[in-house]
CSV table of C-alpha atoms in Angstrom, one decimal:
chain,number,residue,atom,x,y,z
A,30,MET,CA,0.5,1.6,23.2
A,31,LYS,CA,-2.1,-1.1,22.5
A,32,PRO,CA,-2.7,-1.5,18.8
A,33,LEU,CA,-6.4,-2.1,19.4
A,34,ASN,CA,-6.9,0.9,21.6
A,35,ARG,CA,-10.3,2.6,20.5
A,36,ALA,CA,-8.8,5.9,20.5
A,37,HIS,CA,-6.9,4.7,17.4
A,38,THR,CA,-9.7,3.0,15.6
A,39,SER,CA,-9.5,5.6,12.8
A,40,HIS,CA,-5.9,4.7,12.1
A,41,HIS,CA,-6.8,1.2,11.7
A,42,ILE,CA,-9.5,2.2,9.2
A,43,GLN,CA,-7.0,4.4,7.4
A,44,LEU,CA,-4.4,1.6,7.2
A,45,LEU,CA,-6.9,-0.8,6.0
A,46,ALA,CA,-8.4,1.5,3.5
A,47,ILE,CA,-5.0,1.4,1.6
A,48,ALA,CA,-4.2,-2.3,2.4
A,49,ALA,CA,-7.6,-3.9,1.6
A,50,PRO,CA,-7.7,-3.1,-2.1
A,51,MET,CA,-4.0,-3.9,-2.4
A,52,ILE,CA,-4.6,-7.3,-0.7
A,53,LEU,CA,-7.6,-8.1,-2.9
A,54,SER,CA,-5.8,-7.1,-6.0
A,55,ASN,CA,-2.4,-8.8,-5.1
A,56,ILE,CA,-4.2,-11.9,-4.4
A,57,SER,CA,-5.2,-12.0,-8.1
A,58,VAL,CA,-1.5,-12.0,-9.1
A,59,PRO,CA,-0.7,-15.4,-7.7
A,60,LEU,CA,-4.2,-16.5,-8.8
A,61,LEU,CA,-2.9,-15.7,-12.2
A,62,GLY,CA,0.1,-18.0,-11.5
A,63,LEU,CA,-2.3,-20.7,-10.4
A,64,VAL,CA,-4.3,-20.3,-13.7
A,65,ASP,CA,-1.0,-20.4,-15.8
A,66,THR,CA,0.0,-23.5,-13.8
A,67,ALA,CA,-3.5,-25.1,-14.1
A,68,VAL,CA,-3.9,-24.4,-17.7
A,69,ILE,CA,-0.4,-25.7,-18.6
A,70,GLY,CA,-0.5,-28.4,-16.1
A,71,HIS,CA,-3.4,-30.1,-17.8
A,72,LEU,CA,-1.3,-30.6,-21.0
A,73,SER,CA,-0.1,-34.0,-21.8
A,74,GLU,CA,3.5,-33.8,-20.6
A,75,ALA,CA,5.1,-32.6,-17.4
A,76,TYR,CA,7.8,-30.7,-19.4
A,77,TYR,CA,5.2,-28.1,-20.3
A,78,LEU,CA,4.6,-27.3,-16.7
A,79,ALA,CA,8.3,-27.5,-15.9
A,80,GLY,CA,9.2,-25.3,-18.9
A,81,ILE,CA,6.7,-22.5,-18.0
A,82,ALA,CA,8.0,-22.7,-14.4
A,83,LEU,CA,11.5,-22.0,-15.6
A,84,GLY,CA,10.5,-19.3,-18.2
A,85,SER,CA,8.2,-17.5,-15.9
A,86,GLY,CA,10.5,-17.9,-12.9
A,87,SER,CA,13.3,-16.3,-15.0
A,88,ILE,CA,11.0,-13.4,-16.0
A,89,ALA,CA,9.8,-12.9,-12.6
A,90,LEU,CA,13.5,-12.7,-11.4
A,91,LEU,CA,14.1,-9.9,-13.9
A,92,PHE,CA,10.9,-8.0,-13.4
A,93,TRP,CA,11.1,-8.4,-9.6
A,94,LEU,CA,14.7,-7.0,-9.7
A,95,ALA,CA,13.0,-3.8,-11.0
A,96,SER,CA,10.9,-3.7,-7.8
A,97,PHE,CA,13.5,-1.0,-6.8
A,98,LEU,CA,11.5,1.3,-9.2
A,99,ARG,CA,8.2,0.9,-7.3
A,100,MET,CA,9.8,1.0,-3.8
A,101,SER,CA,11.9,4.1,-4.3
A,102,THR,CA,9.1,5.9,-6.0
A,103,THR,CA,6.7,5.2,-3.1
A,104,GLY,CA,9.1,6.3,-0.4
A,105,GLU,CA,10.1,9.5,-2.2
A,106,ILE,CA,6.5,10.4,-3.1
A,107,ALA,CA,5.1,9.5,0.3
A,108,GLN,CA,7.6,11.9,2.0
A,109,ALA,CA,7.0,14.6,-0.7
A,110,ASN,CA,3.3,14.2,0.0
A,111,GLY,CA,3.9,14.6,3.8
A,112,GLN,CA,5.7,17.8,2.9
A,113,GLN,CA,3.2,19.0,0.4
A,114,ASP,CA,6.1,19.4,-2.1
A,115,SER,CA,4.7,19.0,-5.5
A,116,VAL,CA,8.0,20.0,-7.2
A,117,ARG,CA,9.9,17.1,-5.4
A,118,ALA,CA,7.2,14.7,-6.3
A,119,LEU,CA,7.0,15.4,-10.0
A,120,GLN,CA,10.8,15.4,-10.2
A,121,SER,CA,11.0,12.0,-8.5
A,122,LEU,CA,8.3,10.7,-10.8
A,123,SER,CA,10.1,12.0,-14.0
A,124,ALA,CA,13.4,10.4,-12.9
A,125,SER,CA,11.8,7.1,-12.0
A,126,MET,CA,10.1,6.9,-15.3
A,127,THR,CA,13.5,7.5,-17.1
A,128,PHE,CA,15.1,4.9,-15.1
A,129,ALA,CA,12.3,2.3,-15.8
A,130,VAL,CA,12.5,2.8,-19.6
A,131,LEU,CA,16.4,2.4,-19.6
A,132,PHE,CA,16.3,-0.7,-17.5
A,133,ALA,CA,13.6,-2.3,-19.7
A,134,LEU,CA,15.6,-1.6,-22.8
A,135,LEU,CA,18.6,-3.1,-21.2
A,136,LEU,CA,16.7,-6.3,-20.5
A,137,ILE,CA,15.5,-6.7,-24.2
A,138,VAL,CA,19.0,-6.1,-25.6
A,139,CYS,CA,20.4,-8.7,-23.3
A,140,THR,CA,17.9,-11.4,-24.2
A,141,PRO,CA,20.3,-13.8,-26.0
A,142,TRP,CA,22.8,-13.8,-23.2
A,143,LEU,CA,20.1,-14.1,-20.5
A,144,LEU,CA,18.8,-17.4,-22.3
A,145,GLU,CA,22.4,-18.7,-22.4
A,146,LEU,CA,22.7,-18.1,-18.6
A,147,ILE,CA,19.4,-19.7,-17.8
A,148,ALA,CA,20.5,-22.8,-19.8
A,149,VAL,CA,23.7,-23.0,-18.0
A,150,LEU,CA,22.3,-22.4,-14.6
A,151,SER,CA,19.3,-24.6,-14.7
A,152,GLY,CA,20.7,-27.7,-16.4
A,153,ALA,CA,17.2,-28.4,-17.6
A,154,THR,CA,16.5,-31.1,-20.1
A,155,PRO,CA,16.2,-30.0,-23.8
A,156,GLU,CA,12.4,-30.4,-23.7
A,157,VAL,CA,12.0,-28.3,-20.7
A,158,PHE,CA,14.5,-25.4,-21.8
A,159,GLU,CA,12.9,-25.4,-25.3
A,160,GLN,CA,9.5,-24.5,-23.6
A,161,ALA,CA,11.2,-22.0,-21.2
A,162,SER,CA,13.0,-20.4,-24.2
A,163,VAL,CA,9.7,-19.8,-26.1
A,164,TYR,CA,8.0,-18.3,-23.1
A,165,PHE,CA,11.0,-16.0,-22.1
A,166,SER,CA,11.5,-14.7,-25.7
A,167,ILE,CA,8.0,-13.5,-26.0
A,168,ARG,CA,7.4,-12.2,-22.5
A,169,ILE,CA,10.5,-10.1,-22.3
A,170,PHE,CA,8.9,-7.5,-24.8
A,171,SER,CA,6.4,-6.6,-22.1
A,172,ALA,CA,9.4,-5.2,-20.0
A,173,PRO,CA,8.8,-1.4,-20.9
A,174,ALA,CA,5.1,-1.7,-19.9
A,175,ALA,CA,5.9,-3.5,-16.8
A,176,MET,CA,8.7,-1.2,-15.6
A,177,LEU,CA,6.5,1.9,-16.2
A,178,ASN,CA,3.6,0.4,-14.4
A,179,LEU,CA,5.8,-0.2,-11.4
A,180,VAL,CA,6.7,3.4,-11.3
A,181,MET,CA,3.0,4.5,-11.6
A,182,LEU,CA,2.0,2.1,-8.9
A,183,GLY,CA,4.7,3.5,-6.6
A,184,PHE,CA,3.4,7.0,-7.2
A,185,MET,CA,-0.2,6.2,-6.5
A,186,LEU,CA,0.7,4.3,-3.3
A,187,GLY,CA,2.9,7.2,-2.2
A,188,MET,CA,-0.2,9.4,-2.6
A,189,GLN,CA,-2.3,6.9,-0.7
A,190,TYR,CA,-4.5,6.2,-3.6
A,191,GLY,CA,-4.9,2.5,-2.8
A,192,ARG,CA,-7.8,2.0,-5.3
A,193,GLY,CA,-5.5,2.9,-8.2
A,194,PRO,CA,-3.2,0.0,-7.9
A,195,PHE,CA,-6.2,-2.2,-7.1
A,196,TYR,CA,-7.8,-1.3,-10.5
A,197,VAL,CA,-4.6,-1.8,-12.3
A,198,VAL,CA,-3.5,-5.1,-10.9
A,199,LEU,CA,-7.1,-6.6,-11.1
A,200,PHE,CA,-7.5,-5.4,-14.6
A,201,THR,CA,-4.2,-6.8,-15.6
A,202,ASN,CA,-4.8,-10.2,-14.2
A,203,CYS,CA,-8.3,-10.5,-15.5
A,204,VAL,CA,-7.1,-9.7,-19.0
A,205,ASN,CA,-4.4,-12.2,-18.6
A,206,ILE,CA,-6.6,-15.0,-17.3
A,207,VAL,CA,-9.1,-14.5,-20.1
A,208,LEU,CA,-6.3,-14.6,-22.7
A,209,ASP,CA,-4.7,-17.5,-21.0
A,210,VAL,CA,-7.8,-19.6,-21.6
A,211,LEU,CA,-8.3,-18.3,-25.0
A,212,PHE,CA,-4.6,-18.8,-26.3
A,213,VAL,CA,-3.9,-22.1,-24.5
A,214,VAL,CA,-7.2,-24.0,-24.2
A,215,VAL,CA,-9.1,-22.7,-27.2
A,216,LEU,CA,-6.4,-21.9,-29.7
A,217,ASP,CA,-4.0,-24.4,-28.4
A,218,PHE,CA,-0.9,-22.1,-28.5
A,219,ALA,CA,0.4,-23.9,-25.4
A,220,VAL,CA,3.4,-22.0,-23.7
A,221,ALA,CA,3.6,-19.3,-26.3
A,222,GLY,CA,-0.1,-18.6,-25.7
A,223,ALA,CA,0.6,-17.9,-22.0
A,224,ALA,CA,3.4,-15.6,-22.8
A,225,TRP,CA,1.5,-13.5,-25.4
A,226,ALA,CA,-1.4,-13.2,-22.9
A,227,SER,CA,0.9,-11.6,-20.3
A,228,VAL,CA,2.4,-9.3,-22.8
A,229,ILE,CA,-1.0,-7.9,-24.0
A,230,ALA,CA,-2.2,-7.7,-20.4
A,231,ASP,CA,0.9,-5.5,-19.4
A,232,TYR,CA,0.4,-3.1,-22.1
A,233,SER,CA,-3.4,-2.8,-21.5
A,234,ALA,CA,-2.5,-2.0,-17.9
A,235,LEU,CA,-0.2,0.7,-18.9
A,236,LEU,CA,-2.9,2.6,-20.6
A,237,LEU,CA,-5.1,2.4,-17.5
A,238,SER,CA,-2.2,3.4,-15.3
A,239,CYS,CA,-1.7,6.6,-17.3
A,240,TYR,CA,-5.4,7.5,-17.0
A,241,LEU,CA,-5.5,6.8,-13.3
A,242,LEU,CA,-2.2,8.7,-12.7
A,243,ARG,CA,-3.6,11.9,-14.4
A,244,GLY,CA,-6.6,11.7,-12.0
A,245,VAL,CA,-4.5,11.4,-9.0
A,246,LEU,CA,-2.5,14.6,-10.1
A,247,ASN,CA,-5.7,16.5,-10.9
A,248,ARG,CA,-7.2,15.7,-7.4
A,249,ALA,CA,-3.9,16.9,-5.7
A,250,GLY,CA,-4.1,20.1,-7.7
A,251,TRP,CA,-0.8,19.3,-9.4
A,252,ARG,CA,-0.3,19.9,-13.1
A,253,TRP,CA,1.0,16.9,-15.1
A,254,GLN,CA,4.3,17.6,-16.7
A,255,LEU,CA,7.7,15.9,-17.1
A,256,LYS,CA,10.1,18.0,-14.9
A,257,VAL,CA,13.9,17.9,-15.2
A,258,PRO,CA,15.1,16.6,-11.9
A,259,HIS,CA,17.7,18.6,-10.0
A,260,ARG,CA,21.2,17.0,-9.6
A,261,GLU,CA,20.4,16.2,-6.0
A,262,GLU,CA,17.3,14.4,-6.8
A,263,ILE,CA,19.0,12.2,-9.4
A,264,GLN,CA,21.8,11.4,-6.9
A,265,ARG,CA,19.3,10.6,-4.1
A,266,LEU,CA,17.3,8.3,-6.4
A,267,LEU,CA,20.4,6.6,-7.8
A,268,HIS,CA,21.7,5.8,-4.2
A,269,LEU,CA,18.2,4.7,-3.2
A,270,ASN,CA,17.7,2.6,-6.3
A,271,ARG,CA,21.2,1.1,-6.1
A,272,ASP,CA,20.8,-0.2,-2.6
A,273,ILE,CA,17.2,-1.5,-3.3
A,274,PHE,CA,18.4,-3.2,-6.6
A,275,ILE,CA,21.1,-5.0,-4.7
A,276,ARG,CA,18.6,-6.0,-2.1
A,277,SER,CA,16.2,-7.2,-4.8
A,278,LEU,CA,19.0,-9.0,-6.5
A,279,MET,CA,19.9,-11.0,-3.5
A,280,LEU,CA,16.3,-11.8,-2.9
A,281,GLN,CA,15.7,-13.1,-6.4
A,282,LEU,CA,18.9,-15.0,-6.3
A,283,CYS,CA,17.6,-17.1,-3.4
A,284,PHE,CA,14.2,-17.7,-5.1
A,285,SER,CA,15.9,-18.5,-8.5
A,286,PHE,CA,18.2,-20.9,-6.8
A,287,MET,CA,15.1,-22.7,-5.7
A,288,THR,CA,14.0,-23.0,-9.3
A,289,PHE,CA,17.3,-23.7,-10.8
A,290,TYR,CA,18.4,-26.4,-8.2
A,291,GLY,CA,15.0,-27.8,-8.3
A,292,ALA,CA,15.5,-28.4,-12.1
A,293,ARG,CA,18.7,-30.4,-11.3
A,294,LEU,CA,16.7,-32.6,-9.0
A,295,GLY,CA,14.2,-33.7,-11.7
A,296,GLU,CA,11.2,-32.6,-13.6
A,297,ASP,CA,8.8,-33.7,-10.9
A,298,ILE,CA,10.6,-31.8,-8.2
A,299,LEU,CA,10.8,-28.6,-10.5
A,300,ALA,CA,7.0,-28.8,-11.3
A,301,ALA,CA,6.1,-29.6,-7.6
A,302,ASN,CA,8.1,-26.5,-6.4
A,303,ALA,CA,6.4,-24.4,-9.2
A,304,VAL,CA,3.1,-25.4,-7.7
A,305,LEU,CA,4.2,-24.7,-4.1
A,306,LEU,CA,5.8,-21.4,-4.9
A,307,ASN,CA,2.5,-20.2,-6.0
A,308,PHE,CA,1.4,-20.8,-2.3
A,309,LEU,CA,4.3,-18.6,-1.2
A,310,MET,CA,3.5,-15.9,-3.7
A,311,LEU,CA,-0.1,-15.8,-2.4
A,312,VAL,CA,1.3,-15.2,1.0
A,313,SER,CA,3.9,-12.6,0.0
A,314,PHE,CA,1.4,-10.5,-2.2
A,315,ALA,CA,-1.2,-10.6,0.6
A,316,MET,CA,1.2,-9.5,3.3
A,317,ASP,CA,2.6,-7.0,0.9
A,318,GLY,CA,-0.9,-5.3,0.9
A,319,ILE,CA,-0.1,-4.4,4.6
A,320,ALA,CA,3.5,-3.4,3.7
A,321,TYR,CA,2.3,-1.1,0.9
A,322,ALA,CA,0.0,0.7,3.4
A,323,VAL,CA,2.7,1.1,6.0
A,324,GLU,CA,5.2,2.4,3.2
A,325,ALA,CA,2.8,5.3,2.5
A,326,LYS,CA,1.9,6.1,6.1
A,327,VAL,CA,5.5,5.9,7.5
A,328,GLY,CA,6.7,7.9,4.5
A,329,GLN,CA,4.1,10.5,5.1
A,330,ALA,CA,4.8,10.6,8.8
A,331,LYS,CA,8.5,11.1,8.2
A,332,GLY,CA,7.9,13.9,5.7
A,333,ALA,CA,5.7,15.6,8.3
A,334,ARG,CA,8.4,15.0,11.0
A,335,ASP,CA,5.9,13.3,13.2
A,336,VAL,CA,7.8,10.4,15.0
A,337,SER,CA,5.0,9.5,17.3
A,338,MET,CA,2.6,8.9,14.4
A,339,LEU,CA,5.3,7.0,12.6
A,340,ARG,CA,5.6,4.5,15.5
A,341,ARG,CA,1.9,4.2,15.7
A,342,TRP,CA,1.6,3.1,12.1
A,343,VAL,CA,4.2,0.5,12.7
A,344,GLN,CA,2.4,-0.9,15.7
A,345,ILE,CA,-0.9,-1.1,14.0
A,346,SER,CA,0.6,-2.7,10.8
A,347,CYS,CA,2.3,-5.4,13.1
A,348,PHE,CA,-1.1,-6.3,14.5
A,349,TRP,CA,-2.7,-6.8,11.1
A,350,ALA,CA,0.3,-8.6,9.5
A,351,GLY,CA,0.1,-11.1,12.4
A,352,CYS,CA,-3.6,-11.7,11.8
A,353,PHE,CA,-3.1,-12.4,8.1
A,354,ALA,CA,-0.2,-14.8,8.7
A,355,LEU,CA,-2.3,-16.9,11.1
A,356,ILE,CA,-5.1,-17.0,8.5
A,357,TYR,CA,-2.9,-18.1,5.7
A,358,SER,CA,-1.2,-20.8,7.7
A,359,GLY,CA,-4.7,-22.1,8.5
A,360,ILE,CA,-5.9,-22.1,5.0
A,361,PHE,CA,-2.8,-23.9,3.8
A,362,ALA,CA,-3.1,-26.5,6.4
A,363,LEU,CA,-6.9,-27.3,5.7
A,364,PHE,CA,-7.1,-26.8,2.0
A,365,GLY,CA,-3.5,-27.2,0.6
A,366,PRO,CA,-4.0,-30.7,-0.8
A,367,ALA,CA,-7.2,-29.8,-2.6
A,368,VAL,CA,-5.5,-26.7,-4.2
A,369,ILE,CA,-2.6,-28.9,-5.3
A,370,GLY,CA,-5.1,-31.3,-6.9
A,371,LEU,CA,-6.7,-28.5,-8.8
A,372,LEU,CA,-3.4,-27.2,-10.2
A,373,THR,CA,-2.3,-30.4,-11.8
A,374,ASP,CA,-3.6,-33.9,-12.6
A,375,ILE,CA,-0.2,-35.3,-13.0
A,376,PRO,CA,-0.1,-38.0,-10.2
A,377,ALA,CA,3.8,-37.8,-9.6
A,378,VAL,CA,3.7,-34.0,-9.4
A,379,ILE,CA,0.7,-34.2,-6.9
A,380,ASP,CA,2.4,-36.8,-4.8
A,381,THR,CA,5.7,-34.7,-4.7
A,382,ALA,CA,4.1,-31.5,-3.9
A,383,LEU,CA,2.1,-33.0,-1.0
A,384,VAL,CA,5.6,-34.2,0.6
A,385,TYR,CA,6.6,-30.6,0.9
A,386,LEU,CA,3.5,-28.9,1.7
A,387,PRO,CA,4.1,-28.7,5.5
A,388,TRP,CA,6.8,-26.1,4.8
A,389,LEU,CA,4.3,-23.8,3.3
A,390,VAL,CA,2.0,-24.2,6.4
A,391,VAL,CA,4.8,-22.7,8.8
A,392,LEU,CA,6.3,-20.2,6.3
A,393,PRO,CA,3.6,-17.4,6.7
A,394,LEU,CA,4.4,-17.3,10.4
A,395,ILE,CA,8.1,-17.3,9.9
A,396,ALA,CA,8.0,-14.6,7.2
A,397,THR,CA,5.6,-12.0,8.8
A,398,SER,CA,8.3,-9.6,10.0
A,399,CYS,CA,10.4,-9.4,6.8
A,400,PHE,CA,7.4,-8.5,4.7
A,401,LEU,CA,6.2,-5.9,7.1
A,402,PHE,CA,9.5,-4.2,8.0
A,403,ASP,CA,10.5,-4.2,4.3
A,404,GLY,CA,7.6,-1.7,4.0
A,405,VAL,CA,8.6,0.2,7.1
A,406,PHE,CA,12.1,0.7,5.6
A,407,VAL,CA,10.9,1.7,2.2
A,408,GLY,CA,8.7,4.4,3.9
A,409,LEU,CA,11.8,5.6,5.7
A,410,THR,CA,13.8,5.4,2.5
A,411,ARG,CA,16.5,3.7,4.4
A,412,ALA,CA,17.6,1.4,1.6
A,413,ARG,CA,21.1,0.8,2.9
A,414,GLU,CA,19.8,-1.0,6.0
A,415,MET,CA,17.5,-3.1,3.7
A,416,ARG,CA,20.5,-3.9,1.5
A,417,ASN,CA,22.7,-5.0,4.4
A,418,SER,CA,19.9,-7.2,6.1
A,419,MET,CA,19.4,-8.9,2.6
A,420,LEU,CA,23.1,-9.6,2.1
A,421,LEU,CA,23.4,-11.0,5.6
A,422,SER,CA,20.3,-13.0,5.4
A,423,ALA,CA,21.1,-14.5,1.9
A,424,LEU,CA,24.5,-15.7,3.0
A,425,LEU,CA,23.9,-16.8,6.6
A,426,GLY,CA,20.2,-17.5,6.4
A,427,PHE,CA,20.0,-19.2,3.0
A,428,PHE,CA,23.1,-20.5,1.5
A,429,VAL,CA,24.9,-21.6,4.7
A,430,PRO,CA,21.7,-23.5,5.9
A,431,PHE,CA,21.3,-25.1,2.4
A,432,TRP,CA,24.9,-26.2,2.4
A,433,LEU,CA,24.5,-27.7,5.8
A,434,ALA,CA,21.3,-29.6,4.8
A,435,GLN,CA,21.7,-30.3,1.1
A,436,GLN,CA,21.8,-34.0,1.7
A,437,TRP,CA,18.1,-33.6,2.5
A,438,GLY,CA,17.5,-32.8,-1.2
A,439,ASN,CA,14.3,-30.6,-1.7
A,440,HIS,CA,13.6,-30.5,2.0
A,441,GLY,CA,17.0,-28.9,2.3
A,442,LEU,CA,15.9,-26.1,-0.1
A,443,TRP,CA,12.7,-25.4,1.8
A,444,PHE,CA,14.6,-25.4,5.1
A,445,ALA,CA,17.0,-22.7,3.7
A,446,MET,CA,14.1,-20.6,2.4
A,447,SER,CA,12.5,-20.8,5.9
A,448,CYS,CA,15.8,-19.7,7.6
A,449,PHE,CA,16.2,-16.9,5.1
A,450,MET,CA,12.8,-15.4,5.6
A,451,GLY,CA,13.2,-15.6,9.4
A,452,LEU,CA,16.6,-13.9,9.5
A,453,ARG,CA,15.5,-11.1,7.2
A,454,GLY,CA,12.7,-10.2,9.6
A,455,LEU,CA,14.9,-10.5,12.6
A,456,THR,CA,17.6,-8.2,11.3
A,457,LEU,CA,15.1,-5.6,10.2
A,458,VAL,CA,13.2,-5.6,13.5
A,459,ILE,CA,16.6,-5.1,15.4
A,460,LYS,CA,17.6,-2.3,13.3
A,461,TYR,CA,14.2,-0.5,13.6
A,462,ARG,CA,14.4,-0.9,17.4
A,463,GLN,CA,18.0,0.5,17.4
A,464,MET,CA,17.0,3.5,15.3
A,465,SER,CA,13.9,4.2,17.5
A,466,VAL,CA,15.9,4.1,20.8
A,467,ARG,CA,18.5,6.4,19.2
A,468,GLN,CA,15.9,8.8,17.8
A,469,GLN,CA,17.1,8.2,14.2
A,470,LEU,CA,13.7,7.6,12.7
A,471,LEU,CA,13.4,10.9,11.0
A,472,GLU,CA,17.0,11.2,9.6
């Protein structure tokens, strides 16, 4: 089946109707990181930029670990939507919101121990760790809002309301960017200003999410209420969340290793990697726009027990993911040096970042499959396969290549990240094909 067959033009339009607003809004997320980096990067010393890189990277690790909340919610709601089962949908929503609040409170309580762990693992200089600690200690209090927002975004995506997450993410980052400039540039609050900007933005977004969620329920004809989940629903979500959590933990372990090991290589390497990781985040969030759309469409097709439609959505999404990967590689090749120059005016950081920029040119092409098929398996709610793929890829695709290439220094880190992304995609593609041949896609 050819993905561009005219008979399926309407399916392309449906997919892009969900993906396009997510791509546009998700692009604003790394743009926020670019603004953070640019604002702090123009302060007098490199340790400000290195400190916010370490602090924000640590927060990102913890908050992205909670991505299981959005993923499990999207898959469950998409399948309930395909079945037109409002009871299952509302029970899943209630259970996910409960998990979100408990996870957020756990993070806040554990803050002192988390800071000690960051200090030990990073080996950062006192100046860098002081700035990282200031950022972390403030930003952690946005955890309840951030976790609940993940659940609500997952619900809206599962209901194929792509404009909802678009409004929320865009609003969050616009508020954050404005407050960044106000607190850091105008009021000279430095790293603390960047942290408070993010906290206020997260709670502002929570209010908007609640309003939009109510609208989605009203349009579906479902009455908003917190339902007590059945025991079977709780067990299913616990197993699903457990496996996605392990998957997310291993993913963030690899990314955090980039930050922590970079800190051991020196402030200039840490700051340069912070700049370049914003490039990779730009790729990941843009590619996730397609993945989010396929999560909703695959989940709905599975709920409706329509395997031919499920396969069609996977084929169409593969086409668009490949197109976007080519676009991003071209953008990085042509405009990467100019973007680095906008992010920081520290000569040593600019020179260091330019040395490793070629890795970012090829990574979009290598990583296409892992982003896309993450979405496919979320829609199928096959978290065990995602977990196993991630464990294998982290061990054999990241840490083994790094151990073999560690004498290359920072090049060894980027080589390991490239192998990691490639093996993730390969293992998921192989598993999908096996499930398709064995007619297991609806199980």
